[in-house]
Tab-separated table of C-alpha atoms and ligand atoms in Angstrom:
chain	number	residue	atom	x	y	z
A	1010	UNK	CA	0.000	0.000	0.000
A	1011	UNK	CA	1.747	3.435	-1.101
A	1012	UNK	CA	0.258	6.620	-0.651
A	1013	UNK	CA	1.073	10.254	-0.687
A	1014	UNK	CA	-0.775	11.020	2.357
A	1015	UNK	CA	0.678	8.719	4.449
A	1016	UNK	CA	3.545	10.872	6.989
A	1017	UNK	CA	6.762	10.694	5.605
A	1018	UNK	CA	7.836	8.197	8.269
A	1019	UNK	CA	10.385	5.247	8.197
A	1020	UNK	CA	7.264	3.188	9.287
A	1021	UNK	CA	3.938	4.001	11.158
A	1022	UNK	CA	1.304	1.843	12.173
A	1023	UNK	CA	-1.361	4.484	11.391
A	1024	UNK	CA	-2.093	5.640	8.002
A	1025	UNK	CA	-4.092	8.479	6.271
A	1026	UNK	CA	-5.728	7.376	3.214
A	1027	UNK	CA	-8.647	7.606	1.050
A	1028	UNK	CA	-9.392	9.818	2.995
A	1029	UNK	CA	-9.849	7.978	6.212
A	1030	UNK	CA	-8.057	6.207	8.614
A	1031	UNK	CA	-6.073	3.173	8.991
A	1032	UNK	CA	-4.628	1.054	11.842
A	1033	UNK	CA	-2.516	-1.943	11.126
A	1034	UNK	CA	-4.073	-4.481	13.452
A	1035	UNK	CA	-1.426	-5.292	16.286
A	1036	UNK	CA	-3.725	-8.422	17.555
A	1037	UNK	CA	-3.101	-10.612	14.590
A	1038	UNK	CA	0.633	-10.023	14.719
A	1039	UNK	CA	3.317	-11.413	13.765
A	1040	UNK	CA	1.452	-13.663	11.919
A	1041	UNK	CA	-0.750	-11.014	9.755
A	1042	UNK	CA	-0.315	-7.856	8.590
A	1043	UNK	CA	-3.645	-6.184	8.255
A	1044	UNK	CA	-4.521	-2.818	8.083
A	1045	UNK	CA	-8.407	-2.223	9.368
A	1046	UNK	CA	-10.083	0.769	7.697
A	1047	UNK	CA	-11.414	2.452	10.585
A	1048	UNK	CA	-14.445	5.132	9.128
A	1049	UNK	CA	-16.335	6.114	12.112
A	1050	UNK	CA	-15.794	6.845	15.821
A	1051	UNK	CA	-17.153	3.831	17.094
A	1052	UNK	CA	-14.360	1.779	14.819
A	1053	UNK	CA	-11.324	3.955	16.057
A	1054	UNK	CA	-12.361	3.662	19.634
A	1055	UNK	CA	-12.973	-0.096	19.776
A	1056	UNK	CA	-9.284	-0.372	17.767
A	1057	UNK	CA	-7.985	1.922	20.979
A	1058	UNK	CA	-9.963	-0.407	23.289
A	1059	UNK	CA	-9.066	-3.838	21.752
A	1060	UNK	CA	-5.327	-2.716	21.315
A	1061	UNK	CA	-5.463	-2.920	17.461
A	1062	UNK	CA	-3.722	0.579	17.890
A	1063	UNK	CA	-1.348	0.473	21.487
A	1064	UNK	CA	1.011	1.962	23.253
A	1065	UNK	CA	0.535	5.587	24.347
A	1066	UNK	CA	1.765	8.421	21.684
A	1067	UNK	CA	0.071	5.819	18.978
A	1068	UNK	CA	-3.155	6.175	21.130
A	1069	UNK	CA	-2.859	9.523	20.697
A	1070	UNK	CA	-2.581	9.786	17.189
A	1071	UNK	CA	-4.845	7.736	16.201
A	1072	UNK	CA	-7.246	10.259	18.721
A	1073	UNK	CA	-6.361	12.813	16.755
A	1074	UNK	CA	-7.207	11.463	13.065
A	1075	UNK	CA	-10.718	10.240	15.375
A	1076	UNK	CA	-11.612	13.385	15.924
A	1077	UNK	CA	-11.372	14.168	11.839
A	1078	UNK	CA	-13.084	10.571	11.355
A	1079	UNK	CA	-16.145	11.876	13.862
A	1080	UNK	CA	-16.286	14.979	12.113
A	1081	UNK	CA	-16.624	13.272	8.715
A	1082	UNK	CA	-19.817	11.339	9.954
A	1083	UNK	CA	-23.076	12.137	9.548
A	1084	UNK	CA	-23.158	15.724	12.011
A	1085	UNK	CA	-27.376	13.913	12.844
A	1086	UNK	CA	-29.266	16.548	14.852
A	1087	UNK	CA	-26.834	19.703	16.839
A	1088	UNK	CA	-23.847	21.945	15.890
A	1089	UNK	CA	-20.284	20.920	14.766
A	1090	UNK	CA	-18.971	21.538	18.466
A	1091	UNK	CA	-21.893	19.389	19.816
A	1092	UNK	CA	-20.381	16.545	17.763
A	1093	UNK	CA	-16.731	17.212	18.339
A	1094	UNK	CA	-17.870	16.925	21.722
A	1095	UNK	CA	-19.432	13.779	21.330
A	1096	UNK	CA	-16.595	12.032	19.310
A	1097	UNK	CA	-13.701	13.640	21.662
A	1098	UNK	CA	-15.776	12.142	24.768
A	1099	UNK	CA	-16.237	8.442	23.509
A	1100	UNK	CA	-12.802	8.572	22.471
A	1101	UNK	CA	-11.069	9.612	26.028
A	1102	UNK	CA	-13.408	6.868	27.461
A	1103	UNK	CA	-11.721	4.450	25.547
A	1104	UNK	CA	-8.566	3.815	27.614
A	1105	UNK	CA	-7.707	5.498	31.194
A	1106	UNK	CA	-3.887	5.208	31.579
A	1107	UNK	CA	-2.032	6.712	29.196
A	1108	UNK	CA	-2.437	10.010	28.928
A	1109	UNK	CA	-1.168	10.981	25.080
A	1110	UNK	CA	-4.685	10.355	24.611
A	1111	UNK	CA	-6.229	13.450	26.712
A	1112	UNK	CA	-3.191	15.355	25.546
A	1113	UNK	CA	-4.068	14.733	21.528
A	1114	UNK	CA	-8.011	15.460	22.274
A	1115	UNK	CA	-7.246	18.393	24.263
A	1116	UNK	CA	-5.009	19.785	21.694
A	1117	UNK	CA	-7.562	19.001	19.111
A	1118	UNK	CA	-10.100	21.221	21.141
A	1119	UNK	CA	-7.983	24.039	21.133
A	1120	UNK	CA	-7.595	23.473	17.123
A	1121	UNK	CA	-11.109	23.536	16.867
A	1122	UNK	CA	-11.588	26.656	18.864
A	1123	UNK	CA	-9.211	28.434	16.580
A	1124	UNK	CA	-10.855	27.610	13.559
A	1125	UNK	CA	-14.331	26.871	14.313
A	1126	UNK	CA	-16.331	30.325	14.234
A	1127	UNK	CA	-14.858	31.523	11.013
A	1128	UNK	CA	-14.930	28.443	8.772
A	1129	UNK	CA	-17.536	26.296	7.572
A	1130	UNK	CA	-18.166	22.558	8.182
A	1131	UNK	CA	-15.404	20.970	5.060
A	1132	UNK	CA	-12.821	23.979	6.454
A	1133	UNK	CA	-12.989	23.182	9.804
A	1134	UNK	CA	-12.677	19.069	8.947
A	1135	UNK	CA	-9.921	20.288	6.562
A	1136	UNK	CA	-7.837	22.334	9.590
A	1137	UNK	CA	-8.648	19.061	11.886
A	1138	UNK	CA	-6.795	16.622	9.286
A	1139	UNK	CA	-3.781	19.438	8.621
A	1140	UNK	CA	-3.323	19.260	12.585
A	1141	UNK	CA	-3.869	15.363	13.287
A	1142	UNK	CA	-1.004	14.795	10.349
A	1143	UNK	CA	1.402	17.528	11.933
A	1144	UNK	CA	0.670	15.380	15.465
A	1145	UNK	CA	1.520	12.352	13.597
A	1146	UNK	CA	4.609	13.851	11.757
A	1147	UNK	CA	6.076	15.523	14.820
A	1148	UNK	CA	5.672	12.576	17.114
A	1149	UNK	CA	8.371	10.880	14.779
A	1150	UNK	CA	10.459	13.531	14.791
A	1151	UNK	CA	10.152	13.801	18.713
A	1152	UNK	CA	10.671	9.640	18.827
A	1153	UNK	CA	14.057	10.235	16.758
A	1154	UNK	CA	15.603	13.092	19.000
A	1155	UNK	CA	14.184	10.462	21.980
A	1156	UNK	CA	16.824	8.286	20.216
A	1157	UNK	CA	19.744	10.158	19.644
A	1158	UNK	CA	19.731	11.720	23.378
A	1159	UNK	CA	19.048	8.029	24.642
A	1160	UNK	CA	22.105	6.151	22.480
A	1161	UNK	CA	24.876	8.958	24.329
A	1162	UNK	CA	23.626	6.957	27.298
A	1163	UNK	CA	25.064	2.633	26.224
A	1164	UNK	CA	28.663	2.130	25.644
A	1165	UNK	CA	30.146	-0.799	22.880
A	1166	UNK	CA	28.800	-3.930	23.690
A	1167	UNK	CA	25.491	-3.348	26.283
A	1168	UNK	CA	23.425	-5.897	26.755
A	1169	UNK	CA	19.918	-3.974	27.321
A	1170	UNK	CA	16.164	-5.394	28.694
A	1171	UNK	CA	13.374	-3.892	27.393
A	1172	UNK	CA	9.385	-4.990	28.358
A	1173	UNK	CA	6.176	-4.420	26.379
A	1174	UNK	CA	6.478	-2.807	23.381
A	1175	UNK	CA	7.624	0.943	22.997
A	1176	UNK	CA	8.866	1.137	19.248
A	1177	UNK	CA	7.423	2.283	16.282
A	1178	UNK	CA	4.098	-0.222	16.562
A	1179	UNK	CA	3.885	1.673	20.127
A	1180	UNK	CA	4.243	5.370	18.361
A	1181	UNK	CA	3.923	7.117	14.625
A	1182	UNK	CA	6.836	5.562	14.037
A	1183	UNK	CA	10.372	4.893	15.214
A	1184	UNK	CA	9.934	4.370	18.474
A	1185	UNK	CA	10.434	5.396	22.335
A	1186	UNK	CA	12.820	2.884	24.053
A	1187	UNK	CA	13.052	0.528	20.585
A	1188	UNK	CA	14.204	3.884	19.518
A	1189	UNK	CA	16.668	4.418	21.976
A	1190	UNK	CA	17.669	0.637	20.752
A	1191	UNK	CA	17.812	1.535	17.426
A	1192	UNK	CA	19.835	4.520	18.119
A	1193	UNK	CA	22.393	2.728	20.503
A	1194	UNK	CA	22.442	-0.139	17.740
A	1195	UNK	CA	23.501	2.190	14.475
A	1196	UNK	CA	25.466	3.758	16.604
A	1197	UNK	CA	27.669	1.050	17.354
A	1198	UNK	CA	26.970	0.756	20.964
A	1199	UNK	CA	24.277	-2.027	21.255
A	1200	UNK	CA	25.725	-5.917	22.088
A	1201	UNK	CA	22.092	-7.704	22.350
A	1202	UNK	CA	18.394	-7.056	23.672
A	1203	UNK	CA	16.294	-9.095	26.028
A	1204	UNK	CA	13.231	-9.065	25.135
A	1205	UNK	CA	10.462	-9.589	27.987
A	1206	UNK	CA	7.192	-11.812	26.340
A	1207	UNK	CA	5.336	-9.383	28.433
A	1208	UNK	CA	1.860	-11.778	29.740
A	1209	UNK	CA	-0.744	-11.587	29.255
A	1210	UNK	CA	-1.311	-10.127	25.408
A	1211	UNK	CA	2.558	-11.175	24.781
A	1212	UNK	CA	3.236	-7.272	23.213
A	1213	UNK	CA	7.153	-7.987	23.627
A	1214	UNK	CA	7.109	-11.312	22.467
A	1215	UNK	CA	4.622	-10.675	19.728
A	1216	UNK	CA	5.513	-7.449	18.330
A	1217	UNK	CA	8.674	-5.865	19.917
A	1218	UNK	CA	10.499	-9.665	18.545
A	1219	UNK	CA	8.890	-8.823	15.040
A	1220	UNK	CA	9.926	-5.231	15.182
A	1221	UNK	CA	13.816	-5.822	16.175
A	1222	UNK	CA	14.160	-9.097	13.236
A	1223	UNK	CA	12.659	-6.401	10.714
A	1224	UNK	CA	15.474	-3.788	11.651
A	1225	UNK	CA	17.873	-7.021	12.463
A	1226	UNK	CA	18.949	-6.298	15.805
A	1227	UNK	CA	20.001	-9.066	17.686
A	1228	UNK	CA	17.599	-10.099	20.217
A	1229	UNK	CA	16.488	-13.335	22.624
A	1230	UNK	CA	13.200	-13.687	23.713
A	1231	UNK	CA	12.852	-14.578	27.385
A	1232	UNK	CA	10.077	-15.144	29.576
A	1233	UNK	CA	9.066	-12.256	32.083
A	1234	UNK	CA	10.113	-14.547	35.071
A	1235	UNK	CA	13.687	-14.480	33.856
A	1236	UNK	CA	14.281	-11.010	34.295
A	1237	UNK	CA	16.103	-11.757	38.005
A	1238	UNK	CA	17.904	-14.925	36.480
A	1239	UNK	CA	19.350	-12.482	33.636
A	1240	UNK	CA	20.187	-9.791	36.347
A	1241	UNK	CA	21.461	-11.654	39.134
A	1242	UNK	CA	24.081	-13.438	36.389
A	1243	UNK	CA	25.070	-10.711	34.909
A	1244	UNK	CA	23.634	-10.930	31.878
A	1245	UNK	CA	22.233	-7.515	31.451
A	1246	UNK	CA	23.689	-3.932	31.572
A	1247	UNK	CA	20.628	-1.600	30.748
A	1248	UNK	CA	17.123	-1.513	30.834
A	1249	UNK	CA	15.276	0.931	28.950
A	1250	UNK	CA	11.008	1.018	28.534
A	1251	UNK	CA	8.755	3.370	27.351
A	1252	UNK	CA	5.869	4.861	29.528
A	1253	UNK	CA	2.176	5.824	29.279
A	1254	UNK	CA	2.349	8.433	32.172
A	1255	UNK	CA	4.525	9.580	33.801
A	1256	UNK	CA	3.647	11.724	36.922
A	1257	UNK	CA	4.660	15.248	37.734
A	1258	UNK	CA	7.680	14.253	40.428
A	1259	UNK	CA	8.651	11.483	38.005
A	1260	UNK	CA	6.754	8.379	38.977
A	1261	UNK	CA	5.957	6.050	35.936
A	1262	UNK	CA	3.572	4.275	34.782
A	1263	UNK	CA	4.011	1.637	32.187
A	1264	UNK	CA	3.097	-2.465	31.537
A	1265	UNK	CA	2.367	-4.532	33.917
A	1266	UNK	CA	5.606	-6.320	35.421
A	1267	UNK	CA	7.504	-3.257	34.735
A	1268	UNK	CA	7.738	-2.604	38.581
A	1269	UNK	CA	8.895	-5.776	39.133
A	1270	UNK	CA	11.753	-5.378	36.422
A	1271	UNK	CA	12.455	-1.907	38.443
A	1272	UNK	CA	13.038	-3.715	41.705
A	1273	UNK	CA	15.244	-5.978	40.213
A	1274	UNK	CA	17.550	-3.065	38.318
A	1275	UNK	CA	17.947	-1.592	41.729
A	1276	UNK	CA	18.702	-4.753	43.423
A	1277	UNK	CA	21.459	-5.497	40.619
A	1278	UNK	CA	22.382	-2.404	40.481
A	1279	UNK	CA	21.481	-2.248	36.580
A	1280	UNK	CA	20.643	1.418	35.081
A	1281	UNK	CA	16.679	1.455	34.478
A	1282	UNK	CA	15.860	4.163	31.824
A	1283	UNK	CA	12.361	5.455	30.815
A	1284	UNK	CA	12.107	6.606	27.350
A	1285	UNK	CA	9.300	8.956	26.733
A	1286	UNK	CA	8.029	11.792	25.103
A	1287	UNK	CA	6.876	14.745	27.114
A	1288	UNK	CA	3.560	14.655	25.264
A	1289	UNK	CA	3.884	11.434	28.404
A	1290	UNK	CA	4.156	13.816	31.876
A	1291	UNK	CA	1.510	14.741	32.744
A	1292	UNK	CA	1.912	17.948	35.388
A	1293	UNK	CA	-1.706	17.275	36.244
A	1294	UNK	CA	-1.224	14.478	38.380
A	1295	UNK	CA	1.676	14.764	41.118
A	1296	UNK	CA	2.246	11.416	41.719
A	1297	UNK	CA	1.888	7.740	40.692
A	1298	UNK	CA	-0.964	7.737	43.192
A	1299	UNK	CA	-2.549	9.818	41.387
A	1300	UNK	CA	-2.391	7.574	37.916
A	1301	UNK	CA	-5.467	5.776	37.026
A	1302	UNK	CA	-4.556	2.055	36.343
A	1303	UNK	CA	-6.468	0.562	33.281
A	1304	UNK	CA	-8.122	-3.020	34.825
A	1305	UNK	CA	-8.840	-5.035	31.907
A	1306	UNK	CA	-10.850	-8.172	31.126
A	1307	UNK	CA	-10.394	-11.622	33.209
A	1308	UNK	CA	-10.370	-13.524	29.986
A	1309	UNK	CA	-7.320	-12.222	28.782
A	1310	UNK	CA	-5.470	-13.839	31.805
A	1311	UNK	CA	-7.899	-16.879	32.073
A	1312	UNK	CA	-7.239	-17.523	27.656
A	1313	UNK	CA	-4.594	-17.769	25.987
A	1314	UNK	CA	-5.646	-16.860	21.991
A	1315	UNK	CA	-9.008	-17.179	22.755
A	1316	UNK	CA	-7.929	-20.889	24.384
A	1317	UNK	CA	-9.014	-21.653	28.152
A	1318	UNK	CA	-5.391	-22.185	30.083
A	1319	UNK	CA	-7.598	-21.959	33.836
A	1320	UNK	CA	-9.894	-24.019	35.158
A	1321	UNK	CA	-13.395	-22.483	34.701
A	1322	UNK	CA	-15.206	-20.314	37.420
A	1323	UNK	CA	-12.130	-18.982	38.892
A	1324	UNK	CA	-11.321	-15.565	39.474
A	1325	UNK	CA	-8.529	-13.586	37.802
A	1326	UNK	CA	-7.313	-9.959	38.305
A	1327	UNK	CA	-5.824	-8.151	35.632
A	1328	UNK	CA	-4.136	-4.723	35.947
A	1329	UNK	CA	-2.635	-3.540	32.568
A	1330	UNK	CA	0.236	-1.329	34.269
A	1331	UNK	CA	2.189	-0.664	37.340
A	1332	UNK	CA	3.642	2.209	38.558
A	1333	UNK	CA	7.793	2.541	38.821
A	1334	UNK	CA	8.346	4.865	41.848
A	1335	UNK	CA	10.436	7.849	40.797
A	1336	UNK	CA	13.731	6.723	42.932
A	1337	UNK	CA	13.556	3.132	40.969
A	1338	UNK	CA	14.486	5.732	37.775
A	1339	UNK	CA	18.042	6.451	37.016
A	1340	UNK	CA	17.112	8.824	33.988
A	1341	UNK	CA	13.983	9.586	31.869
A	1342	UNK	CA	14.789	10.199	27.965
A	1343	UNK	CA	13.066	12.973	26.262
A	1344	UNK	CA	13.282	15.153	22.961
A	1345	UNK	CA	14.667	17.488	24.735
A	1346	UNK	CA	17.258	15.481	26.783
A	1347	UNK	CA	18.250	13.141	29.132
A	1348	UNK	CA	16.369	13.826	33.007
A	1349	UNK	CA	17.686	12.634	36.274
A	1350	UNK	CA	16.453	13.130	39.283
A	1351	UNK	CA	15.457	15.158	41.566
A	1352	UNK	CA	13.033	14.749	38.633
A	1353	UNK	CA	10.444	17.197	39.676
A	1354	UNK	CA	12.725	20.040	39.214
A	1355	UNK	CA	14.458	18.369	35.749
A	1356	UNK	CA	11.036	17.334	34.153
A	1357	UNK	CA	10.005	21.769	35.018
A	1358	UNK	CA	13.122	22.470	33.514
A	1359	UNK	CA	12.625	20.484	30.310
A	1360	UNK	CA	9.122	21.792	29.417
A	1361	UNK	CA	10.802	25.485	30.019
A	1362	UNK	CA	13.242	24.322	27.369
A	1363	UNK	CA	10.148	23.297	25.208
A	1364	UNK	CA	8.720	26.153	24.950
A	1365	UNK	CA	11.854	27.855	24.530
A	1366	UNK	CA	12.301	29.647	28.101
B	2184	LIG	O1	-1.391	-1.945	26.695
B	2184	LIG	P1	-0.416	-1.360	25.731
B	2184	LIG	O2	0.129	-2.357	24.762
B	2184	LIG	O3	-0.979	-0.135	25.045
B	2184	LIG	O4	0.792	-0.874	26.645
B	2184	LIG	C1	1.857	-0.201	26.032
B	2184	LIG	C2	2.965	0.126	26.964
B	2184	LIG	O5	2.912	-0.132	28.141
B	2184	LIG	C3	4.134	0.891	26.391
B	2184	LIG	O6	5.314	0.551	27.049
B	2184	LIG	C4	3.897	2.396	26.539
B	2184	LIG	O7	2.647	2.754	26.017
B	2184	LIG	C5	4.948	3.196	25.869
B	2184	LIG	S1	4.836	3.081	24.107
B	2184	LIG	C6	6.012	4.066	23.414
């Protein structure tokens, strides 16, 4: 599939075309490669919900071309702003933790405020798709500078762990901590990754294995129980993972089991970066406390591929991420640099370099 409208990316999960929108669908991965055509709201937000679209900045563009999807529907009975409304609210609904999706809707509101009183209906839908491209454009540019800033960080040879999936499936393309991989691995300083299976939807195993054979990076696959084994023999120098929110004093919150990866860096005394845009703090909420924690269905810790692995009737509990305190944290990679702590000072600074104070 070519087309002119999709970003000018090295690869994105999320395409523009035909005027629409289009998620490659990351639950039938590795094994197909099928891109859903996703023409209404009620089709982007059940990709958001099902994970046919993950991981936090590609949440949040794919918001972003919802909102122009939502606008493109039938308008029914009310006003344009009545129906960006609508879409904007059954889109935030769709998924609580990470919080690149409020930032893309919000950002969309303010779009439409600009343009909305002076244009008519096709100019206003036009403005919406001119921003939702430049959100998709710039969060690969923003994933690359995450790179570069992350690779000053691995010296020849590093053995790094990463867990979930934070590369380009995870973003518009490139990548958070794949990125950082990527990075390290061009620039000469990457030995091997570990790559966590991540239970219970198997995102590292699944799609962060597919995405590292495609750019052939060496990589083993290792169950998420290993992680201490690995550690405790010496068998890994770095960790680096992406995040869905990070708090305002530099608590994060990512996949499940990421926590328990943290624990172990600090017990091993292995550096445990956080790659992340800061589209990803979120000054809002102070701490990890604060961070709602997505719960998500039984059945997805009950089945395995739809397959019963439990014994019927029993109970399951199924949390989709953790929070890392902030002193687990040796450095959080952004656009605009590498943080270390005391991180609520660090993460001020870097949005005063953002906006160019
Ligand atoms: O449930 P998912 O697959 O959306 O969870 C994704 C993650 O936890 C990622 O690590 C995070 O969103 C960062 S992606 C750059």
């Amino acid at each position: 599939m070519t087309s002119a409208d999709a970003a000018s990316v090295p690869f994105s999960p999320i395409r523009w075309q035909d005027d629409t929108l289009y998620l490659l669908d990351q639950t039938v991965l590795p094994d197909q490669e099928v891109w859903l055509r996703c023409d209404s709201t009620e089709l982007v937000a059940d990709a958001i919900r099902r994970l046919v679209v993950r991981g936090a900045p590609a949440i949040g563009v794919a918001a972003a071309y919802g909102l122009v999807v939502g606008l493109q529907e039938s308008p029914g009975e009310g006003s344009l702003r009545e129906r960006f409304r609508q879409v904007s609210d059954i889109l935030r609904a769709t998924r609580p933790t990470a919080v690149n999706l409020g930032w893309a809707l919000d950002r969309g509101q303010s779009r439409f405020d600009e343009v909305a009183e002076a244009s008519d209906r096709q100019t206003v839908i036009q403005h919406l798709l001119a921003w939702a491209k430049k959100v998709h454009e710039d969060d690969v540019a923003t994933n690359l500078k995450i790179g570069e800033h992350g690779a000053t960080l691995f010296t020849e040879g590093d053995r790094v762990l990463t867990h979930c999936n934070a590369g380009g499936l995870a973003t518009a393309g490139y990548g958070t901590a794949i990125g950082v991989i990527q990075s390290s691995w061009e620039a000469g300083r990457l030995g091997q990754v570990w790559v966590d299976e991540t239970r219970p939807l198997l995102q590292g195993a699944r799609l962060t294995s597919w995405e590292l054979k495609r750019l052939g990076i060496p990589f083993r696959l290792v169950t998420d129980s290993s992680a201490g084994a690995l550690m405790s023999r010496q068998m890994v120098d770095r960790i680096v993972v992406g995040s869905d929110r990070i708090a305002a004093n530099g608590d994060i919150a990512n996949k499940i089991g990421t926590y328990t990866v943290a624990v172990l860096a600090a017990r091993h005394g292995v550096p445990f970066y956080v790659a992340a845009p800061l589209s990803t703090i979120d000054l809002a909420t102070p701490t990890g406390a604060d961070i709602p924690i997505e719960v998500r269905d039984e059945e997805e810790v009950t089945d395995v591929f739809g397959k019963r692995i439990a014994p019927q009737e029993i109970q399951a509990l199924n949390f989709a991420f953790d929070v890392t305190p902030h002193d687990l944290v040796t450095a959080i990679i952004t656009e605009v640099g590498v943080l270390k702590a005391p991180f609520g000072e660090s993460i001020r600074r870097a949005f005063e370099t953002a906006s160019g104070g």
